[in-house]
């Protein structure tokens, strides 16, 4: 590229930036951009379970929507709860039938884990998840392709509260709040064991993140 073309391109880019920034008064534009970027998503894995309704109550009181990565094998026993997740505006996520490590599965077994859960969730809630999260976050390119072939987006996380290890509600909330950056995805669990601590941590986590200017989005 010649120097002249490079200069022209730089000028054009600067021009575009000026045009984009021009209509908004400085301070308000800055505050607006910051508010837009300070988003965080709450995600709950391994449910539905008997703890899920308590989590839904807290989310409703705080007017927050979240994403629920359900195990197909749990949905039949908690049909009302699964329906309530949808009814209250939360997002469904497929988290397999019974939580295997997908890197150990053949393509056909991986596919059947996914398809079973898609079918079960649709049968019970009337909706099909559009996202999938690997159990343990464990994947490779082969099984990621199996997921994509079912038209599912793969969901990860940026903040692992490790709430399943039951470190105490205060530690769970601290990890969630301190670990969150704009655009973050917080991993918590509404199933897979005793989730009393997660339930106890949730309200204070939401309130502290809101106080820091975060708004909650679907993952
Ligand atoms: Zn899980």
Coordinates of C-alpha atoms and ligand atoms in Angstrom, one line a residue:
X1 CA 0.0 0.0 0.0
X2 CA 1.4 3.4 -0.9
X3 CA 1.7 6.1 1.7
X4 CA -0.8 8.3 0.0
X5 CA -3.5 5.6 0.0
X6 CA -2.7 4.8 3.6
X7 CA -3.2 8.5 4.5
X8 CA -6.4 8.7 2.5
X9 CA -7.7 5.6 4.3
X10 CA -6.8 7.0 7.7
X11 CA -8.5 10.2 6.9
X12 CA -11.6 8.3 5.8
X13 CA -11.7 6.3 9.0
X14 CA -11.2 9.4 11.1
X15 CA -14.1 11.0 9.1
X16 CA -16.4 8.1 9.8
X17 CA -15.6 8.2 13.5
X18 CA -16.4 11.9 13.6
X19 CA -19.7 11.4 11.8
X20 CA -20.6 8.6 14.2
X21 CA -19.7 10.7 17.3
X22 CA -21.0 14.0 16.0
X23 CA -24.8 13.9 16.8
X24 CA -24.4 13.2 20.5
X25 CA -23.3 15.8 23.0
X26 CA -20.0 14.6 24.6
X27 CA -20.9 13.8 28.2
X28 CA -24.2 12.1 27.5
X29 CA -22.7 10.1 24.7
X30 CA -20.0 8.8 27.0
X31 CA -22.4 7.9 29.7
X32 CA -24.7 6.2 27.1
X33 CA -21.8 4.1 25.7
X34 CA -20.8 3.0 29.2
X35 CA -24.4 2.1 30.2
X36 CA -24.7 0.1 27.0
X37 CA -21.5 -1.9 27.5
X38 CA -22.1 -2.6 31.2
X39 CA -24.1 -5.7 30.6
X40 CA -23.8 -9.1 32.3
X41 CA -25.7 -12.4 31.9
X42 CA -26.7 -14.8 34.7
X43 CA -26.7 -18.5 33.8
X44 CA -27.9 -21.4 35.8
X45 CA -26.9 -25.0 35.0
X46 CA -28.0 -28.6 35.8
X47 CA -31.6 -27.9 36.6
X48 CA -34.5 -27.8 36.8
X49 CA -34.6 -28.8 40.4
X50 CA -36.5 -28.1 43.6
X51 CA -34.2 -25.0 44.0
X52 CA -35.2 -23.5 40.7
X53 CA -38.5 -21.9 41.9
X54 CA -36.6 -20.0 44.6
X55 CA -34.2 -18.7 42.0
X56 CA -37.1 -17.7 39.8
X57 CA -38.7 -15.8 42.7
X58 CA -35.5 -13.8 43.3
X59 CA -35.1 -13.0 39.6
X60 CA -38.7 -11.9 39.4
X61 CA -38.4 -9.6 42.5
X62 CA -35.3 -8.0 40.9
X63 CA -36.8 -7.8 37.4
X64 CA -33.9 -9.8 36.0
X65 CA -33.9 -12.3 33.2
X66 CA -31.5 -15.2 33.1
X67 CA -30.5 -18.3 31.0
X68 CA -31.2 -21.8 32.3
X69 CA -29.1 -24.6 30.9
X70 CA -31.3 -27.6 31.6
X71 CA -30.5 -31.3 31.7
X72 CA -33.1 -33.2 29.6
X73 CA -33.1 -35.9 32.2
X74 CA -34.4 -33.5 34.9
X75 CA -37.1 -31.8 32.8
X76 CA -39.8 -34.5 33.2
X77 CA -39.8 -34.4 37.0
X78 CA -40.0 -30.5 37.0
X79 CA -42.4 -29.8 34.2
X80 CA -44.1 -26.9 36.0
X81 CA -40.8 -25.3 36.8
X82 CA -39.6 -25.6 33.2
X83 CA -42.8 -24.0 31.9
X84 CA -42.4 -21.2 34.5
X85 CA -38.8 -20.5 33.2
X86 CA -40.3 -19.8 29.8
X87 CA -43.4 -18.0 31.0
X88 CA -41.3 -15.5 33.0
X89 CA -39.2 -14.6 30.0
X90 CA -36.0 -16.5 30.7
X91 CA -33.9 -18.2 28.1
X92 CA -33.7 -21.9 27.6
X93 CA -30.4 -23.6 27.1
X94 CA -29.7 -27.3 26.3
X95 CA -27.1 -28.8 28.7
X96 CA -27.4 -32.4 27.5
X97 CA -29.5 -35.3 28.8
X98 CA -27.4 -36.4 31.8
X99 CA -24.1 -34.4 31.9
X100 CA -21.5 -36.6 30.2
X101 CA -18.1 -35.3 29.1
X102 CA -18.8 -34.9 25.4
X103 CA -15.1 -35.4 24.4
X104 CA -15.6 -39.1 25.5
X105 CA -18.7 -39.6 23.3
X106 CA -19.1 -40.9 19.8
X107 CA -20.8 -38.4 17.4
X108 CA -24.0 -40.4 17.5
X109 CA -24.1 -40.6 21.3
X110 CA -23.3 -36.8 21.5
X111 CA -26.1 -36.2 19.0
X112 CA -28.6 -38.3 21.0
X113 CA -27.8 -36.4 24.2
X114 CA -28.6 -33.1 22.4
X115 CA -31.6 -34.3 20.5
X116 CA -33.2 -36.0 23.6
X117 CA -33.0 -32.7 25.5
X118 CA -34.2 -30.6 22.6
X119 CA -37.2 -32.9 22.3
X120 CA -37.9 -33.1 26.0
X121 CA -37.8 -29.3 26.5
X122 CA -40.0 -28.7 23.5
X123 CA -42.5 -31.3 24.6
X124 CA -42.8 -29.8 28.1
X125 CA -42.4 -26.0 27.4
X126 CA -43.5 -25.7 23.8
X127 CA -40.1 -24.0 23.0
X128 CA -36.8 -25.3 21.6
X129 CA -33.5 -24.0 23.0
X130 CA -31.3 -22.1 20.6
X131 CA -28.2 -22.4 22.7
X132 CA -26.2 -25.3 24.1
X133 CA -23.6 -25.5 26.9
X134 CA -21.2 -28.4 27.2
X135 CA -21.2 -30.2 30.6
X136 CA -18.0 -29.2 32.4
X137 CA -17.3 -26.8 29.5
X138 CA -15.6 -29.8 28.0
X139 CA -15.5 -29.9 24.2
X140 CA -13.3 -30.4 21.1
X141 CA -13.8 -29.3 17.5
X142 CA -15.5 -32.6 16.6
X143 CA -18.3 -32.4 19.2
X144 CA -18.6 -28.6 18.7
X145 CA -19.4 -29.5 15.1
X146 CA -22.1 -32.0 16.2
X147 CA -23.7 -29.2 18.2
X148 CA -23.5 -26.7 15.4
X149 CA -25.1 -29.2 13.0
X150 CA -28.2 -29.0 15.2
X151 CA -28.3 -25.2 14.7
X152 CA -27.4 -24.5 18.3
X153 CA -25.1 -21.7 19.5
X154 CA -22.4 -22.8 22.0
X155 CA -22.6 -20.9 25.3
X156 CA -19.5 -20.5 27.5
X157 CA -19.0 -18.3 30.6
X158 CA -16.5 -15.8 31.9
X159 CA -17.1 -16.0 35.6
X160 CA -17.1 -19.3 37.4
X161 CA -18.5 -18.9 40.9
X162 CA -17.9 -22.6 41.7
X163 CA -21.0 -22.5 43.7
X164 CA -21.4 -26.3 43.3
X165 CA -18.5 -26.7 45.8
X166 CA -20.6 -24.8 48.4
X167 CA -18.0 -22.3 49.5
X168 CA -20.6 -20.1 51.3
X169 CA -23.1 -17.6 50.0
X170 CA -20.7 -14.7 50.7
X171 CA -17.9 -16.2 48.7
X172 CA -20.2 -17.1 45.8
X173 CA -21.5 -13.5 45.6
X174 CA -18.0 -12.0 46.0
X175 CA -16.7 -14.2 43.1
X176 CA -19.6 -13.2 40.9
X177 CA -19.3 -9.5 41.5
X178 CA -15.5 -9.2 41.5
X179 CA -15.1 -11.5 38.5
X180 CA -17.6 -9.6 36.3
X181 CA -16.4 -7.3 33.5
X182 CA -18.7 -5.7 30.9
X183 CA -20.2 -8.4 28.6
X184 CA -19.6 -11.1 31.3
X185 CA -21.4 -14.4 31.7
X186 CA -21.7 -15.7 35.2
X187 CA -22.0 -19.4 35.8
X188 CA -24.1 -20.6 38.8
X189 CA -26.1 -23.8 39.4
X190 CA -29.8 -24.3 40.1
X191 CA -29.4 -28.1 40.1
X192 CA -27.0 -31.0 40.7
X193 CA -27.1 -30.9 44.5
X194 CA -28.0 -28.7 47.5
X195 CA -28.2 -25.2 46.1
X196 CA -29.2 -23.3 49.3
X197 CA -26.0 -21.3 49.1
X198 CA -26.6 -20.3 45.5
X199 CA -30.1 -19.2 46.4
X200 CA -28.8 -17.2 49.4
X201 CA -26.1 -15.5 47.2
X202 CA -28.3 -14.5 44.3
X203 CA -30.2 -11.5 45.7
X204 CA -27.0 -9.8 47.0
X205 CA -25.1 -10.6 43.8
X206 CA -27.8 -8.9 41.6
X207 CA -28.1 -5.9 43.9
X208 CA -24.3 -5.3 44.0
X209 CA -23.9 -5.7 40.2
X210 CA -26.8 -3.2 39.7
X211 CA -25.1 -0.8 42.1
X212 CA -22.1 -1.0 39.9
X213 CA -24.2 0.0 36.9
X214 CA -24.7 -3.4 35.3
X215 CA -27.8 -4.3 33.5
X216 CA -28.7 -8.0 33.0
X217 CA -29.0 -9.5 29.6
X218 CA -29.8 -13.0 28.2
X219 CA -26.7 -15.1 27.4
Ligands
LIG1 ZN1 -23.4 -28.7 34.3

